[in-house]
Coordinates of C-alpha atoms and ligand atoms in Angstrom, one line a residue:
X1 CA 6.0 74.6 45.0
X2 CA 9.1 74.1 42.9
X3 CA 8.3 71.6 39.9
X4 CA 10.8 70.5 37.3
X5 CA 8.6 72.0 34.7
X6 CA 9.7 75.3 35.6
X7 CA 11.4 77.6 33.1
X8 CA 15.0 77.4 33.1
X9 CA 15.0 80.8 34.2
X10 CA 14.2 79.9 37.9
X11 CA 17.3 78.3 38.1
X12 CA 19.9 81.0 40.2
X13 CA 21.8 82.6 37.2
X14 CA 19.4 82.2 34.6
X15 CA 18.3 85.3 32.9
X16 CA 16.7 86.3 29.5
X17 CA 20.1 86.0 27.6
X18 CA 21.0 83.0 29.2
X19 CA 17.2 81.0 28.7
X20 CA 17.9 82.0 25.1
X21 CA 21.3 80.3 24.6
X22 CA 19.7 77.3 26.1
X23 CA 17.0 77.1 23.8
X24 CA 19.0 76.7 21.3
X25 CA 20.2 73.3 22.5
X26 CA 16.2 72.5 23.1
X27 CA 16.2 73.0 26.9
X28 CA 13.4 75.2 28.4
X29 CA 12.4 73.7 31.3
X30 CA 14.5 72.7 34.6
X31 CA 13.4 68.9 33.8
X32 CA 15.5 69.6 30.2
X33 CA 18.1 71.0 31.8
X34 CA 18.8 67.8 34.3
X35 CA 18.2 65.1 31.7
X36 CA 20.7 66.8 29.5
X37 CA 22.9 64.3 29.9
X38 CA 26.4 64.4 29.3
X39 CA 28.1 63.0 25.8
X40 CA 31.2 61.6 27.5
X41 CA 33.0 61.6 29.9
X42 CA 36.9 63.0 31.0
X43 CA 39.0 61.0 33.0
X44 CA 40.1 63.9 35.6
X45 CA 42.1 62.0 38.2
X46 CA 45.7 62.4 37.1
X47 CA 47.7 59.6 36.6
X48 CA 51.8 58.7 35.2
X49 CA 52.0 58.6 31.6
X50 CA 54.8 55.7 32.9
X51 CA 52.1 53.6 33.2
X52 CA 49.7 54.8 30.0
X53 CA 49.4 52.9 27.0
X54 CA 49.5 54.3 23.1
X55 CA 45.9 56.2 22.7
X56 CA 44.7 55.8 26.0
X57 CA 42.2 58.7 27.7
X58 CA 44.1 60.4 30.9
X59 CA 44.9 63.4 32.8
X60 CA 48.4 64.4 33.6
X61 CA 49.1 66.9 36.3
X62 CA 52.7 68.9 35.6
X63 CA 54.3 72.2 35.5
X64 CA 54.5 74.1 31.8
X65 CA 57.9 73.9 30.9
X66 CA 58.0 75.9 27.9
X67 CA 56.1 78.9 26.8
X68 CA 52.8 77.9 24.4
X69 CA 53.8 78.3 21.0
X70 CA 51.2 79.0 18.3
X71 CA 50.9 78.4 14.4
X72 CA 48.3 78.3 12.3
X73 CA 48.0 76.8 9.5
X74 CA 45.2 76.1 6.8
X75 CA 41.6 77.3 7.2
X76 CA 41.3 78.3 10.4
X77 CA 43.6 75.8 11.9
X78 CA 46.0 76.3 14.8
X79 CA 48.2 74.3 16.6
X80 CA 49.4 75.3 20.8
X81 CA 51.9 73.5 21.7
X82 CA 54.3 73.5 25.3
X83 CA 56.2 70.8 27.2
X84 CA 55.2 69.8 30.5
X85 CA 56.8 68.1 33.3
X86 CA 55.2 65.5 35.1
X87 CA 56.7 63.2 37.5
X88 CA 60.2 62.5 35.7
X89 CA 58.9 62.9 32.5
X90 CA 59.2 65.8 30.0
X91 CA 56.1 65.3 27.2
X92 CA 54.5 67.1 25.2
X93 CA 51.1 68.4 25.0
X94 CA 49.2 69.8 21.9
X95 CA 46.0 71.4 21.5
X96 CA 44.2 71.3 18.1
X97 CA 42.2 74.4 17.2
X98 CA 41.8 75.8 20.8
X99 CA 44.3 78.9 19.7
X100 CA 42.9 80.8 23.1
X101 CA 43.6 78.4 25.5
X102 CA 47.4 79.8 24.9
X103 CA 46.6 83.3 27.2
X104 CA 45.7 81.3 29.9
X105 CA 49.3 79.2 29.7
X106 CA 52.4 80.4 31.0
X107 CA 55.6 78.8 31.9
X108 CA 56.4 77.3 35.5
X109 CA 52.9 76.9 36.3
X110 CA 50.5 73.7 37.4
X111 CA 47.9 72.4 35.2
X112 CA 46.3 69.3 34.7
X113 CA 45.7 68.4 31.1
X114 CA 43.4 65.7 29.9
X115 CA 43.9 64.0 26.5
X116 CA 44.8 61.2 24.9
X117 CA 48.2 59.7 24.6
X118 CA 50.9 59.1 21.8
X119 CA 53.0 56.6 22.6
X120 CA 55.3 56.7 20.5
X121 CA 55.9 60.2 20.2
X122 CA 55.5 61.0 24.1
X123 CA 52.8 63.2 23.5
X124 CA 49.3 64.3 24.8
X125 CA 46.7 65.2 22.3
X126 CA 44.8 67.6 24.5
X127 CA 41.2 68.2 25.0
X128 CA 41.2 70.3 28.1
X129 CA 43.1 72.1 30.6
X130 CA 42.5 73.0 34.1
X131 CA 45.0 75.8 36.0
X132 CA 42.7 76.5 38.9
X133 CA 41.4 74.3 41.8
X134 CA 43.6 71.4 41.0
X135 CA 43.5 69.6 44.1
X136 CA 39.4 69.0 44.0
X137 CA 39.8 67.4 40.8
X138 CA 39.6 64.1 40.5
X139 CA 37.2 61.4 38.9
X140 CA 35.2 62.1 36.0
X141 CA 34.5 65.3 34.4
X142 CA 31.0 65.7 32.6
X143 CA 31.4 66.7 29.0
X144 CA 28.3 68.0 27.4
X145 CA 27.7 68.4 23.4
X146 CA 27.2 72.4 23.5
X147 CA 27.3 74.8 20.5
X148 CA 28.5 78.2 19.4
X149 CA 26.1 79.8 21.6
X150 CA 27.3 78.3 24.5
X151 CA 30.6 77.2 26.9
X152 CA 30.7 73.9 28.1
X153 CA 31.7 76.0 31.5
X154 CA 28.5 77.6 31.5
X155 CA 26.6 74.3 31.1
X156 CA 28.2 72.8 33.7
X157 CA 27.5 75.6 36.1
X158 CA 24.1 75.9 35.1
X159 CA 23.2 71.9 35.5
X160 CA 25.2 71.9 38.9
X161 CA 23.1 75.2 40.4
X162 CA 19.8 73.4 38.9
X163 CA 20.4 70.1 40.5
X164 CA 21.2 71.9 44.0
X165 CA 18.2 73.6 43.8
X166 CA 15.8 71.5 42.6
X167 CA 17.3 68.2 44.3
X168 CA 14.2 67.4 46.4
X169 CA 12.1 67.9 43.9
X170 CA 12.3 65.6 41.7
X171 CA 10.0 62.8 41.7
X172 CA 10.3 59.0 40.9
X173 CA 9.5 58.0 38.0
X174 CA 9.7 54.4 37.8
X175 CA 7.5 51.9 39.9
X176 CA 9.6 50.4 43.0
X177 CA 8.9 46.9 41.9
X178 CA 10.7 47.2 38.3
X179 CA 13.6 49.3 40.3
X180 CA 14.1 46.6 42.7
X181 CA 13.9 43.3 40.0
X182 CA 16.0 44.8 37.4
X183 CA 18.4 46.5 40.1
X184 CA 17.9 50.2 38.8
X185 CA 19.1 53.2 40.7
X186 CA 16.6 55.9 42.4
X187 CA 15.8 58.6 40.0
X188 CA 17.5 61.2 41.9
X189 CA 20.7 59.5 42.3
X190 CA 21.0 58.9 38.4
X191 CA 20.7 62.4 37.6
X192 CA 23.3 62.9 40.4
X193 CA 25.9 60.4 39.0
X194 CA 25.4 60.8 35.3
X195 CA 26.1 64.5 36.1
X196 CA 28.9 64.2 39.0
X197 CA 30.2 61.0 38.9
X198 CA 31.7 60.3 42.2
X199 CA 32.7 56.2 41.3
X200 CA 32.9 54.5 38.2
X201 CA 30.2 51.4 38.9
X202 CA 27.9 54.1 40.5
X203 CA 28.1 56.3 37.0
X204 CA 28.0 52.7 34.8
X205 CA 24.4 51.5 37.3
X206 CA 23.1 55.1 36.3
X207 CA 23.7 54.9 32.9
X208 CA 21.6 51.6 32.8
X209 CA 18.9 53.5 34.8
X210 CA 18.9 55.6 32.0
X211 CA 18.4 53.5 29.1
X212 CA 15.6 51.4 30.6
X213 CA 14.0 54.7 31.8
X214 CA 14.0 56.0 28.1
X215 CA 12.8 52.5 26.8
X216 CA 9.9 52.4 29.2
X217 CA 8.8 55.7 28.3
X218 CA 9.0 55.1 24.8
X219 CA 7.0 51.6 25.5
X220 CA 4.3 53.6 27.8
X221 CA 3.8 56.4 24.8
X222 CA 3.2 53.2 22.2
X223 CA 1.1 51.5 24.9
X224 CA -0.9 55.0 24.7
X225 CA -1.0 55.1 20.7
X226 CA -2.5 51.9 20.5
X227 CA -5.0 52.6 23.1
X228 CA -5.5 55.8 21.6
X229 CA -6.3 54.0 18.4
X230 CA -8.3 51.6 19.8
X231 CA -11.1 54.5 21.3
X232 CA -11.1 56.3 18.0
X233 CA -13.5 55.3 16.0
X234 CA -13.3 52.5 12.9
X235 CA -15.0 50.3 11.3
X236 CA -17.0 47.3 12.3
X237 CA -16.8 45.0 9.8
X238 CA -19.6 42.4 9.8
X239 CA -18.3 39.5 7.5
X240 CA -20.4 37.0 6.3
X241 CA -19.0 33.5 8.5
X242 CA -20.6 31.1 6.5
X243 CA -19.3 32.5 3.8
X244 CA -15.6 33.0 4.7
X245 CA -15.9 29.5 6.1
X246 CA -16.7 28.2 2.8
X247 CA -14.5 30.1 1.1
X248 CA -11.4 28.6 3.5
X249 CA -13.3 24.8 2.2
X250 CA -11.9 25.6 -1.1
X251 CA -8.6 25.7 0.2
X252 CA -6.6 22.8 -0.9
X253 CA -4.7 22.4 1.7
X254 CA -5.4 22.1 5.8
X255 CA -4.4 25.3 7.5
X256 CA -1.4 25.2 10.4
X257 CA -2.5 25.6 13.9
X258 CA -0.6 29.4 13.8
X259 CA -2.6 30.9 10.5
X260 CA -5.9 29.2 12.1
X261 CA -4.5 31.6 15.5
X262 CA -3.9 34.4 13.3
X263 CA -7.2 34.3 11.2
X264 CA -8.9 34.6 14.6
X265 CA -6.9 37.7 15.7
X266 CA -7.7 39.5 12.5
X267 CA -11.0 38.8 12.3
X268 CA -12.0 39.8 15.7
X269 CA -10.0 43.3 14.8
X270 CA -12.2 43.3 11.9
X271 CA -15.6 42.8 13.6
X272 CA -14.9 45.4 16.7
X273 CA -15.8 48.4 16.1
X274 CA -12.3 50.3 16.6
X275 CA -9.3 50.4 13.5
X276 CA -7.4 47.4 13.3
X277 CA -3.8 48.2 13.2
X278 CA -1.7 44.7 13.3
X279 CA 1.2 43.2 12.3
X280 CA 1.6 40.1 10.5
X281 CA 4.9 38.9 11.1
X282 CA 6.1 35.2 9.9
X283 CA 9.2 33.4 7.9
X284 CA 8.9 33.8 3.8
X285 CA 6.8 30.5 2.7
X286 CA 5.1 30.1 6.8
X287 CA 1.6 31.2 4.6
X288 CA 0.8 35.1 5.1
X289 CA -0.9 35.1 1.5
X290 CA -3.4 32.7 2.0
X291 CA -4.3 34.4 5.8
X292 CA -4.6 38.2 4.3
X293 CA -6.6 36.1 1.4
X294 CA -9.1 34.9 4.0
X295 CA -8.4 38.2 5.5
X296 CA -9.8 40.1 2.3
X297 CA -12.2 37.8 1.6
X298 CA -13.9 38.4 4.9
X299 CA -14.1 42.3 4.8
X300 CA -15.4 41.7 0.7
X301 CA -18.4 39.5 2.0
X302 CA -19.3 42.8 4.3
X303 CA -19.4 44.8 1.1
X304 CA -16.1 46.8 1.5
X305 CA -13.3 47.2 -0.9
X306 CA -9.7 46.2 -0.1
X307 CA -6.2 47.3 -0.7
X308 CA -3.2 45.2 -1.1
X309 CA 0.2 47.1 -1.4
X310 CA 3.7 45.6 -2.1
X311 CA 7.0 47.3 -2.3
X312 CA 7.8 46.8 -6.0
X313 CA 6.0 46.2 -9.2
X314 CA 7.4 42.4 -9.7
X315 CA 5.7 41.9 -6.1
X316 CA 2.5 43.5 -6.6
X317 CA 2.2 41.9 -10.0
X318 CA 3.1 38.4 -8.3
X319 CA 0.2 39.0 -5.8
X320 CA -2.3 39.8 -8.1
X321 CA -1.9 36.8 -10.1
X322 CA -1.5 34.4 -7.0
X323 CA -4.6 35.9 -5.8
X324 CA -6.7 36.2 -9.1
X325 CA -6.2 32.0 -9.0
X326 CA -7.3 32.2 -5.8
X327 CA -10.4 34.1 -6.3
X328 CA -11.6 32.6 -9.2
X329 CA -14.5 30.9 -8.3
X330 CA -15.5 33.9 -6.2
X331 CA -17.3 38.0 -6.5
X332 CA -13.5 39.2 -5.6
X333 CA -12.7 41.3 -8.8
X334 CA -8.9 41.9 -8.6
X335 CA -7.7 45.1 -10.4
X336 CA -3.5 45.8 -10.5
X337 CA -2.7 49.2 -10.3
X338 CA 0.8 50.3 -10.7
X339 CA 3.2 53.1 -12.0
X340 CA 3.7 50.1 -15.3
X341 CA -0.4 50.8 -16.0
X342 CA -1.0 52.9 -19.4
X343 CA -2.3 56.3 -18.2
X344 CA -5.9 55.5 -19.7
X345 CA -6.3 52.3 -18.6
X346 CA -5.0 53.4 -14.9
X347 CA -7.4 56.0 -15.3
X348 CA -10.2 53.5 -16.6
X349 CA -9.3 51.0 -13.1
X350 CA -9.3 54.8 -10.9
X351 CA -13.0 55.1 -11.8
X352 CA -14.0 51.3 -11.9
X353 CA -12.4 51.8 -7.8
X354 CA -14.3 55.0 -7.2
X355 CA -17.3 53.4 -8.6
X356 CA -17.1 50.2 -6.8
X357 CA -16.8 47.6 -9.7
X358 CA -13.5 46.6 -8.2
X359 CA -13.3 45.1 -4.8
X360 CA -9.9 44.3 -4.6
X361 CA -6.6 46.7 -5.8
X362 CA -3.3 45.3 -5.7
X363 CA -0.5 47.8 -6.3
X364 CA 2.5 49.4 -5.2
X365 CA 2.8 52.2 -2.4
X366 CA 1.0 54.6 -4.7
X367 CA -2.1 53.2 -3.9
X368 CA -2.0 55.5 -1.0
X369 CA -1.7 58.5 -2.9
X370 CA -4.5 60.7 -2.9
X371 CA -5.4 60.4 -6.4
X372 CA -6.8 56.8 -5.7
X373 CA -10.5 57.3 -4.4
X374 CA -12.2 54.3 -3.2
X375 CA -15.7 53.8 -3.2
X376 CA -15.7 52.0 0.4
X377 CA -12.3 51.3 1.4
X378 CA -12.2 48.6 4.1
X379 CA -9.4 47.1 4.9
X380 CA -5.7 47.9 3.8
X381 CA -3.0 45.6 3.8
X382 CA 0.8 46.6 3.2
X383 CA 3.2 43.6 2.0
X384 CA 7.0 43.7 3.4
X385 CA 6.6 46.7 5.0
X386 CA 10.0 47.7 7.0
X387 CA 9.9 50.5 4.0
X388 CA 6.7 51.8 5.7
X389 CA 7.2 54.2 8.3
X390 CA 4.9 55.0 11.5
X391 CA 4.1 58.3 9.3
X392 CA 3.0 56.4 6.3
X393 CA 0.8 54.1 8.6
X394 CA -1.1 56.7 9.7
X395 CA -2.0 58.3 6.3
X396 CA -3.2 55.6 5.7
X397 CA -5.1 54.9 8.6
X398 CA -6.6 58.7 7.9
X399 CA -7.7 57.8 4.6
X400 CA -11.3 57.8 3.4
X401 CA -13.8 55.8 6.4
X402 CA -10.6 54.5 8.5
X403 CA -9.7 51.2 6.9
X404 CA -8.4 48.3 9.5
X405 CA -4.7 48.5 8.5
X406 CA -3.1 45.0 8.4
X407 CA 0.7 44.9 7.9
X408 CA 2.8 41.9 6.7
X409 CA 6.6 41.1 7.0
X410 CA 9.2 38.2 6.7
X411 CA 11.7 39.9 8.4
X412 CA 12.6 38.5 11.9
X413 CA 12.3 41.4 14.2
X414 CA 14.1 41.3 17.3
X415 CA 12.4 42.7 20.3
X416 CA 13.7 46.2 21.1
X417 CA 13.4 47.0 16.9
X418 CA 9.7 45.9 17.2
X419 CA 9.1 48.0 20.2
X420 CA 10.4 51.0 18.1
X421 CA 9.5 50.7 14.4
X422 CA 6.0 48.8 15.3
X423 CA 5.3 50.0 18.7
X424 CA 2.5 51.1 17.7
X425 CA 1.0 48.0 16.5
X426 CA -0.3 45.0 17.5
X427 CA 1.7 42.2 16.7
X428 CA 0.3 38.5 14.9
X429 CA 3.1 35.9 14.2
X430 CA 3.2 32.3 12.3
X431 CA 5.1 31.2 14.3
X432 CA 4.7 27.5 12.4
X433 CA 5.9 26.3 8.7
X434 CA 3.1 24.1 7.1
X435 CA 4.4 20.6 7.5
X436 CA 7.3 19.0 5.2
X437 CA 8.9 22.6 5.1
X438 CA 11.9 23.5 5.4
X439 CA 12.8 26.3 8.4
X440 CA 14.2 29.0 7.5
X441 CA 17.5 29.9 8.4
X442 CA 18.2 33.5 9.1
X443 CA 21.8 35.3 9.3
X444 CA 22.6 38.7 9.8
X445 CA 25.8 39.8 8.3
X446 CA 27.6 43.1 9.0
X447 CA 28.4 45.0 5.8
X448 CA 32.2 44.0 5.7
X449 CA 31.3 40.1 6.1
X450 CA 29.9 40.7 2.2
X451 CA 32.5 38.1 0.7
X452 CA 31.6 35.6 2.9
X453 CA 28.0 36.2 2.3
X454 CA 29.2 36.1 -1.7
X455 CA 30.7 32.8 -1.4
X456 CA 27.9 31.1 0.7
X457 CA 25.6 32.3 -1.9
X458 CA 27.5 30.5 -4.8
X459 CA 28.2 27.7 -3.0
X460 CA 24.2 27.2 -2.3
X461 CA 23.3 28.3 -5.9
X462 CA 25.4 25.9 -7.4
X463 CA 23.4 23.3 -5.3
X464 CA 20.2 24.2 -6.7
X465 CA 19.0 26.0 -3.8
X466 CA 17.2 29.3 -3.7
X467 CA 18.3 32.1 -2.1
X468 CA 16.8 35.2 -0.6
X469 CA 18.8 38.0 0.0
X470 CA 17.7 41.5 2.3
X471 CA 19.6 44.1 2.5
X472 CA 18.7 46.9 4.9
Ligands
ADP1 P1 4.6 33.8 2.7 O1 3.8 34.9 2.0 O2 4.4 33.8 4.2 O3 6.0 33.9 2.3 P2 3.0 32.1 1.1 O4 1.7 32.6 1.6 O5 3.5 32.7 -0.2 O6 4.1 32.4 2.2 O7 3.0 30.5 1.1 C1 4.1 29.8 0.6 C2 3.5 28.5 -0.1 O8 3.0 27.7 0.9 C3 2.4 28.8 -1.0 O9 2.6 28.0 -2.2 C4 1.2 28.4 -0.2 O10 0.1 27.9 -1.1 C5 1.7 27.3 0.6 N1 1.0 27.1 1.9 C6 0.5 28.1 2.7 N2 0.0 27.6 3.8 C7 0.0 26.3 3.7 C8 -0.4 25.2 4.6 N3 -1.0 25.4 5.7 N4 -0.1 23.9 4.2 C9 0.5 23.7 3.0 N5 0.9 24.7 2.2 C10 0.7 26.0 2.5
MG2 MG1 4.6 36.3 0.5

């Protein structure tokens, strides 16, 4: 039976030479071939340039006036220009760097040219134009992003005889239920209107269809990682309760009802038997510090070593200190290990790690570089870590006996960036600023709204405040 994972060359028309050109835009399979979607789209149906406005998108249908004149000029660069007649109006039409398209036009005949339009100098910028057939066109003409191996006609062809052939075959993909509550269109009729628009709210509906199908996809394969991750093995780390319990005693001050709902989440990660790989997510001051303290403190009363890495020097430098206070009255030995270190006493700290007399390294990223051996690496914890990518993650997560990873951020991430940057992860958030505090106000400024982001800063300096500024 016909399946859409069949090889483009069982589409009518397809041969060796042709499977080859398509390869080079990534499509091998009939299933590539119909989700190649189109990059835009041409308005076809012709209207009166009467009743355009300056730089609008149209088609014009008109006889040439004028034979098409050609110059070239520059690198390469050519210039065809002709008048047409449309209705009562005599414009002009000009094609940029299509020199050939000047063999197919010849005075007194009927074309339909699509474009954009110059106002003020009555004139079409051209981006197409159609000589045959002109009565079937109409609506909106599927442009695909092609290169020099191959013609946007032959695309066009190809994707048509594909869909004709393989129409019945293809199967649903999302579940009715979704379809019907978030109003999507069948799977079939998308690929048919993003391809062959026939109506402008049909080709909009599919173009929704589309994006939630490529979001739910991408959500399914994250959904897969993480359960993937959960099956391979980690490690089970058996922390000491009483002692951690203790240890949270010392604290001076009452934990919020969110770090006590976090502490839980992590330590459960840490005590199953798969890799932890979570995100800590929570306002600057809500109290991540003193929840991967408790964090690290549990996975040192099991007897493993743990890494704590910040973006910067000033950063990891700050943690080790805070946490040095912290740990005082406890076994935790902190070591700092950073690209500021001498080279002997970095390589002094390298072997007190490998050896085991150090059961807690703060540094920078280059803790995960492979010159760092650890004696018993158990958990891992990366600071601010939108400057950690999914790739990093995992070498991590590779690294010596599979450390639980635990990840912390201050940045607010909206929903559809979580789902892509930490998809893979499961998420923890403080959700809670210990009493008295302040909240946090968060503002996200586009990149030309910097003087007002200048002068709020002054203004809020000059009042004593503090300010903290990320730039992305
Ligand atoms: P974050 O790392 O999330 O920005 P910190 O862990 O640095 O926040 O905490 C900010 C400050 O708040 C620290 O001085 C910390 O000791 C204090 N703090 C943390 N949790 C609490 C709490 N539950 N009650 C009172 N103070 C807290
Ligand atoms: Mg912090």
């Amino acid at each position: 039976m016909p399946s859409l994972q069949d090889p483009v060359t069982a589409v009518r028309g397809v041969g060796p030479k042709l499977a080859e050109q398509l390869a080079t835009l990534e499509i091998e399979t009939v299933e590539d071939l119909l989700t190649y979607f189109p990059a835009r789209y041409d308005e076809m149906t012709p209207t009166n340039v009467q009743f355009a406005k300056d730089k609008q998108k149209l088609a014009v249908k008109g006889t040439v006036m004028s034979e098409p004149i050609i110059s070239r000029y520059g690198y390469r660069r050519s210039r065809v220009a002709f008048r047409l007649l449309t209705g009562m109006d005599v414009v002009q039409v000009t094609f940029f760097n299509q020199p050939y398209l000047a063999k197919n036009i010849t005075a007194n005949m009927d074309v339909i040219v699509t474009g954009t339009w110059d106002a003020p100098r009555q004139t079409i910028k051209g981006t197409k134009v159609i000589t045959k057939d002109l009565d079937q066109q109409s609506g909106m003409g599927a442009v695909y992003s092609v290169n020099k191996h191959i013609k946007q006609a032959t695309l066009q062809k190809t994707i048509r005889q594909a869909f004709t052939q393989y129409e019945r075959f293809i199967p649903t993909l999302l579940p009715v239920k979704l379809r019907q509550d978030y109003q999507l269109m069948e799977r079939r009729e998308m690929i048919a209107q993003l391809h062959f628009p026939t109506d402008r709210e049909l080709a909009q509906a599919a173009r929704r269809t589309a994006a939630y199908e490529e979001f739910f996809l991408f959500e399914l394969r994250m959904l897969a990682l993480r359960q993937a991750n959960r099956e391979a093995d980690g490690l089970s780390i058996q922390y000491h309760n009483d002692e951690v319990r203790a240890f949270i005693k010392t604290i001076p001050f009452e934990l919020t009802n969110a770090q006590k709902r976090v502490v839980n989440e992590i330590c459960r990660d840490l005590k199953a038997p798969y890799q932890m790989n979570r995100l800590l997510q929570g306002d600057v001051g809500s109290g991540k510090t003193i929840v991967a303290a408790i964090a690290i403190y549990a996975a040192i009363t099991a007897g493993y070593q743990v890494a704590l890495m910040a973006p910067t020097e000033i950063l990891a430098t700050q943690h080790a200190q805070k946490l040095a206070k912290v740990f005082a009255e406890t076994p935790v030995n902190v070591g700092l290990l950073t690209g500021g270190v001498k080279p002997k006493a970095a390589e002094q700290l390298r072997a007190q790690i490998a050896a085991g007399q150090i059961n807690l390294i703060v540094g920078t990223h280059a803790l995960i570089q492979d010159k760092v051996e650890y004696a018993n690496l158990g958990l891992a914890i990366i600071d601010e870590q939108h400057r950690f990518g999914v790739k990093q993650r995992q070498t991590l997560r590779e690294k010596g006996n599979h450390p639980d990873v635990l990840a912390m951020t201050a940045t607010p991430i909206p929903r559809t960036i979580a789902i892509t940057t930490y998809g893979e992860m499961d998420v923890s958030i403080i959700d809670e600023l210990p009493a008295g505090r302040q909240p946090i106000q968060t503002q996200w400024l586009q990149a030309k709204q910097l003087e007002t982001a200048v002068r709020f800063l002054k203004e809020q300096l000059a009042t004593g405040a503090q300010v903290i500024l990320l730039v992305h």
